[in-house]
XYZ file of C-alpha atoms in Angstrom:
486
model
C 8.280 34.296 -29.399
C 8.630 37.346 -27.148
C 5.365 36.368 -25.431
C 6.725 32.875 -24.712
C 9.987 34.284 -23.319
C 8.035 36.764 -21.224
C 5.827 33.962 -19.879
C 8.905 31.863 -19.093
C 10.533 34.725 -17.140
C 7.277 35.436 -15.337
C 6.950 31.762 -14.400
C 10.575 31.661 -13.179
C 10.015 34.795 -11.118
C 6.888 33.265 -9.564
C 8.800 30.101 -8.706
C 11.697 31.993 -7.113
C 9.271 34.292 -5.337
C 7.234 31.527 -3.699
C 10.191 29.268 -3.013
C 11.952 32.074 -1.144
C 9.300 31.992 1.604
C 10.943 30.294 4.581
C 8.131 30.108 7.158
C 4.382 29.662 7.154
C 3.519 33.101 8.595
C 5.341 34.834 5.727
C 3.615 32.496 3.273
C 0.200 33.286 4.791
C 0.769 37.024 4.510
C 1.938 36.602 0.921
C -1.220 34.688 -0.022
C -3.466 37.254 1.657
C -1.634 40.148 0.016
C -1.150 38.819 -3.528
C -4.471 36.933 -3.944
C -3.066 34.437 -6.518
C -5.632 33.549 -9.150
C -3.759 32.650 -12.350
C -2.887 28.913 -12.841
C 0.881 29.444 -12.694
C 0.819 31.298 -9.362
C -1.709 28.864 -7.900
C 0.597 25.990 -8.844
C 3.502 27.430 -6.859
C 1.288 28.517 -3.945
C -0.312 25.082 -3.583
C 3.045 23.369 -3.874
C 4.470 25.503 -1.064
C 1.368 25.025 1.102
C 1.544 21.225 0.739
C 5.226 21.321 1.751
C 4.405 23.277 4.913
C 1.451 21.008 5.659
C 3.445 17.781 5.342
C 6.144 19.099 7.648
C 3.652 20.168 10.345
C 0.045 19.106 9.790
C -1.132 20.224 13.255
C -1.181 23.952 12.498
C -4.824 25.094 12.477
C -4.062 28.029 10.162
C -3.569 25.708 7.190
C -7.308 25.214 6.766
C -8.058 28.926 6.180
C -5.217 29.341 3.684
C -6.226 26.156 1.859
C -9.823 27.342 1.560
C -8.653 30.721 0.301
C -6.558 29.096 -2.446
C -9.244 26.499 -3.211
C -11.815 29.215 -3.895
C -9.483 30.712 -6.513
C -9.105 27.389 -8.326
C -12.803 27.641 -9.212
C -12.217 31.021 -10.902
C -9.840 29.473 -13.475
C -11.762 28.453 -16.644
C -11.625 24.780 -17.618
C -9.641 25.693 -20.747
C -7.346 28.053 -18.807
C -4.984 25.335 -17.516
C -1.955 23.830 -19.167
C -1.535 20.145 -18.273
C 1.614 20.582 -16.150
C -0.057 23.169 -13.910
C -3.314 21.232 -13.761
C -1.712 17.937 -12.661
C 0.541 19.708 -10.152
C -2.364 21.551 -8.496
C -4.396 18.315 -8.451
C -1.579 16.506 -6.649
C -1.321 19.289 -4.055
C -5.097 19.372 -3.581
C -5.188 15.645 -2.875
C -3.006 16.079 0.214
C -5.951 17.969 1.744
C -8.555 15.314 0.940
C -10.457 15.898 4.198
C -10.987 19.580 3.382
C -11.543 19.616 -0.365
C -15.067 20.416 -1.612
C -16.967 18.254 -4.082
C -17.441 21.244 -6.429
C -13.648 21.718 -6.569
C -13.146 18.069 -7.507
C -15.848 18.337 -10.183
C -14.141 21.435 -11.590
C -10.793 19.615 -11.701
C -12.377 16.630 -13.460
C -13.809 18.866 -16.167
C -10.384 20.446 -16.602
C -8.778 16.985 -16.897
C -11.309 15.981 -19.538
C -10.486 19.095 -21.526
C -6.723 18.400 -21.388
C -6.737 14.607 -21.687
C -5.155 14.516 -25.147
C -2.066 16.400 -23.930
C -1.282 14.375 -20.795
C 2.268 13.047 -20.495
C 3.686 10.393 -18.137
C 4.319 12.804 -15.248
C 0.848 14.343 -15.592
C -0.801 10.928 -15.479
C 1.294 9.900 -12.463
C 0.129 13.031 -10.619
C -3.487 12.376 -11.597
C -3.191 8.771 -10.392
C -1.922 10.051 -7.030
C -4.858 12.474 -6.980
C -7.279 9.593 -7.619
C -5.513 7.327 -5.119
C -5.570 9.914 -2.316
C -9.257 10.678 -2.825
C -10.386 7.079 -3.291
C -12.751 5.432 -0.795
C -14.213 8.831 -0.023
C -17.513 8.702 1.844
C -19.042 10.940 -0.819
C -20.538 8.558 -3.420
C -20.582 11.344 -6.025
C -16.814 11.820 -5.736
C -16.173 8.091 -6.146
C -18.352 8.014 -9.263
C -16.413 10.911 -10.794
C -13.076 9.291 -9.873
C -14.097 6.090 -11.651
C -15.302 7.987 -14.716
C -12.037 9.919 -14.930
C -10.044 6.712 -14.613
C -12.076 5.044 -17.383
C -11.511 7.993 -19.716
C -7.759 8.063 -19.054
C -7.525 4.298 -19.673
C -9.543 4.596 -22.884
C -7.240 7.404 -23.995
C -4.054 5.442 -23.232
C -5.167 2.276 -25.028
C -4.574 4.006 -28.354
C -0.968 3.200 -29.319
C -0.624 6.466 -31.194
C -1.114 8.359 -27.933
C 1.571 6.260 -26.245
C 4.063 7.066 -28.995
C 3.229 10.749 -29.066
C 2.973 11.611 -25.371
C 4.975 8.962 -23.491
C 7.823 8.431 -25.960
C 10.082 6.186 -23.819
C 9.848 2.737 -22.257
C 10.539 4.263 -18.821
C 7.527 6.556 -19.144
C 5.262 3.681 -20.176
C 6.459 1.636 -17.184
C 5.817 4.686 -15.005
C 2.168 4.658 -16.143
C 1.805 0.930 -15.429
C 3.320 1.473 -11.970
C 0.772 4.221 -11.291
C -2.051 1.809 -12.108
C -0.448 -0.984 -10.060
C -0.181 1.235 -6.968
C -3.949 1.657 -7.085
C -4.455 -2.123 -7.526
C -6.058 -1.516 -10.906
C -5.818 -4.239 -13.533
C -6.527 -3.447 -17.162
C -5.602 -6.281 -19.534
C -6.206 -4.272 -22.704
C -4.080 -1.339 -21.550
C -1.350 -3.735 -20.371
C -1.227 -5.396 -23.798
C -1.056 -2.029 -25.557
C 1.765 -0.865 -23.302
C 3.688 -4.141 -23.694
C 3.529 -3.841 -27.498
C 5.200 -0.462 -27.192
C 7.718 -1.587 -24.537
C 8.655 -4.579 -26.699
C 9.869 -2.148 -29.374
C 11.935 -0.225 -26.803
C 13.461 -2.945 -24.599
C 16.973 -1.690 -25.330
C 16.126 1.473 -23.397
C 15.921 -0.603 -20.192
C 19.572 -1.215 -19.377
C 19.971 -0.664 -15.617
C 18.972 -3.365 -13.062
C 16.425 -1.093 -11.369
C 14.822 -0.251 -14.749
C 14.377 -3.911 -15.684
C 13.137 -4.827 -12.182
C 10.681 -1.888 -12.129
C 9.302 -2.892 -15.527
C 8.804 -6.515 -14.489
C 7.284 -5.440 -11.183
C 4.778 -3.092 -12.824
C 3.696 -5.681 -15.398
C 3.327 -8.462 -12.814
C 1.147 -6.250 -10.633
C -1.063 -5.270 -13.566
C -1.950 -8.868 -14.485
C -5.571 -9.740 -13.829
C -6.324 -13.109 -12.233
C -9.647 -13.154 -14.053
C -8.324 -13.049 -17.632
C -5.751 -14.985 -19.634
C -2.368 -13.425 -20.373
C -1.867 -11.952 -23.840
C 1.026 -13.466 -25.814
C 2.816 -10.127 -26.183
C 2.696 -9.627 -22.407
C 4.259 -13.044 -21.807
C 6.915 -12.296 -24.442
C 7.917 -9.051 -22.733
C 7.970 -10.788 -19.330
C 10.338 -13.484 -20.635
C 12.592 -10.878 -22.283
C 12.819 -8.852 -19.067
C 13.592 -11.951 -16.972
C 16.349 -13.019 -19.387
C 17.785 -9.507 -19.418
C 17.895 -9.341 -15.605
C 19.442 -12.787 -15.091
C 22.230 -11.893 -17.537
C 23.217 -8.712 -15.679
C 26.551 -8.998 -13.875
C 26.094 -6.307 -11.219
C 22.772 -6.030 -9.394
C 21.907 -3.920 -6.345
C 19.950 -5.374 -3.420
C 16.722 -3.387 -4.047
C 16.535 -4.434 -7.700
C 17.228 -8.019 -6.667
C 14.396 -7.958 -4.114
C 11.977 -6.380 -6.623
C 12.898 -9.047 -9.177
C 12.162 -11.881 -6.717
C 8.912 -10.183 -5.729
C 7.859 -9.998 -9.384
C 8.730 -13.633 -10.085
C 6.828 -14.838 -7.015
C 3.803 -12.793 -8.096
C 3.957 -14.268 -11.606
C 4.154 -17.792 -10.152
C 1.203 -17.232 -7.814
C -0.778 -15.681 -10.687
C -0.896 -19.181 -12.187
C -1.956 -18.347 -15.763
C 1.419 -18.227 -17.505
C 2.666 -21.197 -19.535
C 6.116 -21.087 -17.915
C 5.360 -21.581 -14.188
C 7.909 -24.410 -13.749
C 10.550 -22.336 -15.497
C 9.787 -19.340 -13.292
C 10.147 -21.434 -10.144
C 13.486 -22.723 -11.402
C 14.639 -19.152 -12.138
C 13.521 -18.050 -8.666
C 15.622 -20.795 -7.021
C 18.644 -20.212 -9.254
C 18.554 -16.450 -8.676
C 18.558 -16.886 -4.886
C 21.485 -19.323 -5.061
C 23.446 -17.194 -7.525
C 22.988 -13.895 -5.633
C 23.481 -15.263 -2.134
C 25.372 -12.143 -1.000
C 22.323 -9.983 -1.788
C 20.063 -12.235 0.304
C 22.171 -11.392 3.352
C 21.882 -7.612 3.119
C 21.168 -5.545 6.234
C 18.353 -3.295 4.981
C 15.007 -4.190 6.636
C 12.918 -2.754 3.766
C 14.772 -5.004 1.293
C 14.558 -8.027 3.588
C 10.814 -7.436 3.880
C 10.313 -7.598 0.107
C 12.300 -10.846 -0.074
C 10.273 -12.269 2.831
C 7.071 -11.419 0.989
C 8.279 -13.136 -2.163
C 9.130 -16.300 -0.179
C 5.730 -16.284 1.516
C 3.851 -15.749 -1.751
C 4.985 -19.120 -3.117
C 5.578 -20.901 0.217
C 9.305 -21.147 -0.543
C 11.378 -22.471 2.389
C 14.728 -20.755 3.024
C 15.760 -21.334 6.630
C 19.143 -19.611 6.325
C 17.500 -16.414 5.151
C 14.900 -16.478 7.940
C 17.733 -16.995 10.419
C 19.482 -13.938 8.962
C 16.284 -11.835 9.244
C 15.823 -12.842 12.876
C 19.383 -11.825 13.730
C 18.981 -8.529 11.915
C 15.663 -7.857 13.667
C 17.098 -8.651 17.100
C 20.128 -6.421 16.571
C 18.239 -3.476 15.063
C 14.519 -3.906 15.745
C 13.917 -0.122 15.742
C 14.606 -0.093 11.989
C 11.919 -2.686 11.307
C 8.530 -1.201 10.454
C 5.223 -2.575 11.693
C 4.511 -4.196 8.322
C 7.995 -5.719 8.105
C 7.599 -7.316 11.543
C 4.252 -8.759 10.456
C 5.827 -10.197 7.307
C 8.665 -11.711 9.332
C 6.307 -13.460 11.748
C 4.033 -14.674 8.934
C 6.971 -16.156 7.027
C 8.307 -17.849 10.158
C 4.874 -19.300 10.838
C 4.918 -21.086 7.470
C 8.077 -23.020 8.351
C 7.422 -25.936 10.713
C 11.142 -26.475 11.303
C 11.346 -23.081 12.986
C 8.710 -23.797 15.623
C 11.384 -25.035 18.004
C 13.346 -21.811 18.242
C 10.706 -19.151 17.528
C 10.068 -18.669 21.205
C 13.695 -18.188 22.190
C 14.599 -16.051 19.170
C 11.699 -13.596 18.964
C 12.780 -10.773 21.205
C 10.222 -9.894 23.889
C 10.713 -6.206 23.125
C 9.885 -6.812 19.468
C 6.685 -8.659 20.293
C 5.590 -6.027 22.780
C 6.214 -3.263 20.248
C 4.218 -5.154 17.644
C 1.264 -5.806 19.955
C 1.130 -2.155 21.065
C 1.306 -0.859 17.490
C -1.410 -3.280 16.432
C -3.706 -2.148 19.236
C -3.288 1.486 18.150
C -3.804 0.997 14.433
C -7.200 1.045 12.771
C -6.435 -1.260 9.866
C -6.234 -5.050 10.054
C -2.892 -6.724 9.297
C -2.841 -9.831 7.117
C -5.005 -12.505 8.851
C -2.181 -15.059 8.586
C -0.015 -12.696 10.622
C -2.620 -12.612 13.367
C -2.875 -16.386 13.464
C 0.899 -16.775 13.621
C 1.100 -14.260 16.443
C -1.576 -16.199 18.285
C 0.283 -19.482 17.787
C 3.531 -17.963 19.061
C 1.745 -16.785 22.212
C 0.099 -20.172 22.608
C 3.412 -22.041 22.495
C 5.385 -19.658 24.688
C 3.831 -19.016 28.095
C 6.391 -16.292 28.806
C 4.896 -14.237 26.003
C 1.376 -14.375 27.382
C 1.965 -11.332 29.556
C 2.427 -9.384 26.302
C -0.619 -10.896 24.624
C -3.492 -9.171 26.403
C -3.483 -6.078 24.151
C -3.330 -8.378 21.159
C -6.293 -10.473 22.336
C -8.471 -7.426 22.944
C -7.461 -6.028 19.554
C -8.376 -9.278 17.804
C -11.756 -9.552 19.461
C -12.803 -5.915 19.188
C -11.639 -5.709 15.569
C -13.618 -8.795 14.602
C -16.916 -7.197 15.666
C -16.296 -4.011 13.672
C -18.286 -3.488 10.480
C -17.048 -3.683 6.888
C -14.610 -6.529 7.524
C -14.572 -9.449 5.040
C -16.164 -12.599 6.467
C -13.043 -14.706 5.867
C -10.989 -12.194 7.839
C -13.462 -12.284 10.723
C -13.224 -16.090 10.769
C -9.451 -15.931 11.046
C -9.607 -13.258 13.713
C -11.959 -15.497 15.661
C -9.576 -18.438 15.309
C -6.697 -16.341 16.641
C -8.783 -15.112 19.549
C -9.919 -18.649 20.320
C -6.345 -19.925 20.559
C -5.364 -17.149 22.915
C -8.465 -17.345 25.078
C -7.968 -21.040 25.683
C -4.458 -20.290 26.889
C -5.294 -17.178 28.878
C -9.011 -17.299 29.810
C -8.708 -14.597 32.508
C -8.674 -12.016 29.732
C -12.459 -12.525 29.538
C -12.930 -10.383 32.645
C -11.561 -7.364 30.754
C -13.935 -7.504 27.776
C -17.095 -5.459 27.303
C -20.572 -6.953 26.885
C -20.776 -6.680 23.080
C -17.461 -8.488 22.670
C -18.517 -11.157 25.175
C -21.743 -11.755 23.240
C -19.766 -12.151 20.029
C -17.447 -14.624 21.770
C -20.434 -16.544 23.109
C -21.885 -16.943 19.606
C -18.474 -17.901 18.250
C -17.940 -20.576 20.911
C -21.262 -22.235 19.942
C -20.202 -22.643 16.315
C -19.242 -26.119 15.142
C -17.229 -25.070 12.105
C -14.583 -22.643 13.332
C -11.901 -22.876 10.653
C -8.996 -25.134 11.569
C -10.151 -25.889 15.122
C -13.127 -28.179 14.706
C -11.804 -30.622 17.324
C -11.130 -28.020 20.038
C -13.325 -28.328 23.147
C -14.770 -24.847 23.635
C -17.237 -25.774 26.364
C -15.078 -24.503 29.277
C -14.622 -21.174 27.517
C -18.355 -20.996 26.735
C -19.291 -21.610 30.361
C -16.911 -18.927 31.567
C -18.162 -16.400 29.027
C -21.801 -17.062 29.908
C -20.973 -16.737 33.597
C -19.222 -13.448 32.981
C -22.146 -12.149 30.921
C -24.581 -13.075 33.695
C -22.464 -11.186 36.245
C -22.349 -8.088 34.040
C -26.123 -8.118 33.482
C -26.762 -8.500 37.234
C -24.454 -5.567 37.876
C -26.406 -3.450 35.364
C -29.748 -4.421 36.957
C -28.504 -3.442 40.442
C -27.392 -0.067 39.117
C-alpha cells in the first residue's frame, strides 16, 4: 500500500514538474539535465514535447530533443510499461511520424502485444490514433506491423468477456467503434459483438449527442461487402427511435443523425430502406429550425447527408448560399467543395448559381485547390468546371483551376475513374477557354493530346474535340521547334 501511495505521489510530482515548464528552452534544458528514462517520466516529457511541437512545428531544435527521448524509449523493457503510459507515449510518438525510427515502432508493437489484455477504451483510442497517424508510411515493414497490431486488437476485442471487463459502458464501446470508423476500417464480426453489448446498455445513452454518436459509429462500421447482422439492425432501429423521440436536440447531434441515416440508406443492405428515407424526410421537416443554423461545420454535414442520397432541399441550399456569402471566411475548403457539389446536383439551381456564388469565394477555392496536394471529390471538380463553363465572368478565375486539374490528372497513384473525371472537367474548361493551352508544359500537352483522341470520354461522347486537338498539336509542334533551336 505504501509503495502504491509513494508511486502515486511520485507520478503527481512528475506531472507538476513537467507541466510547470512554460517555454521550450527550459524544457530542453530539463530533458538534457534529467535524462528521463522511466516510463512515467517519459510519458510526461513526450506529452509536453508534443504540445510545444503542435504550437510551433518550425523550430529545428525539436528534432534533437525528440531523438534524445526516442532513444530512451528503447531502454524500457517490453514488460516495463503500464497500459496508460504505453498508449500515451505511442500517441505522442505518432505526432512525429516523419522522424520516428522503425526499431522504435517495432519496440512499441511488442509492448502493445504484451499489454493487450489490459487495454481499456482510452488506450485503444490512443493506439488507433497511433496507427492512423503512421498509416500509409513508405516503409512496407511498418505497414505490415501496423496491420498485424490491428488484427490482434480486433481479435482481442471480439471476445465479449473482454468488452465487459475492460470497456464496461456503452459510451466506451461506441468510442472503440468510432476509432475504427475514423480509420475507415470495417469489421462485421467486431461490430456484431459490440452491438450485442450495446443492446444490453442502451439506457446508458440518454443525451442526443450520445445517441447520434452511437448511430454514426455503427453506420460507418458497416461493410458494403457483407450482409448486416440482425442484432446490428436491431440496435440501429432502437437508436433511431430513441433519437426521434427526444424533445430537445442540438444542431450538431441533428446533423450527425441525418448523416448516419443517409449513410444507412446509401449502404443499401438493410431491410428498412423505405422507412429510413421516410424518417429522414420527417426529421428535416420536424426540426426545421435546426436546418437553418449558422454554423458552417454543421451545415457541411447536412449538405453531405443530402448529397449522399440525392435529396433535394432548395430552401436549405438557399440558406447555405446566404450564409456562405455573408461569412465565407468561416467556410473551410472542404465545406465549400461540399456546397458546390450539392448545388451541382440540383438542376433548378442552375439559373442562379452564377449570380449567387460570390467571386471571392470561387477565387479562394481555386487558389486553395491549386496549393493542395490531395484531390477533392471528383464530382466537386466537375461541378466547378460546369459553373465556369456557364458563367463567362468566372473564367478569369478558372485558369489556376484548369492547370490544377490537368497537372493532377497526370500524377501517379490516382484511381482511373478519378483521372477520367478530371479529364472531363479539364475538357469542359478548355473548350471554353482554349488560350490556357499556351501556359501548359509539354507533358501535360501530350496527355491532353491523347485525351482528345479518345472516343469514350465519360459524359461527353458527342463533344467535337477536333478544334482543341488541332490547337494542342500546333502548340506541341511550336514547343518542339523551340527546343530544337535551343
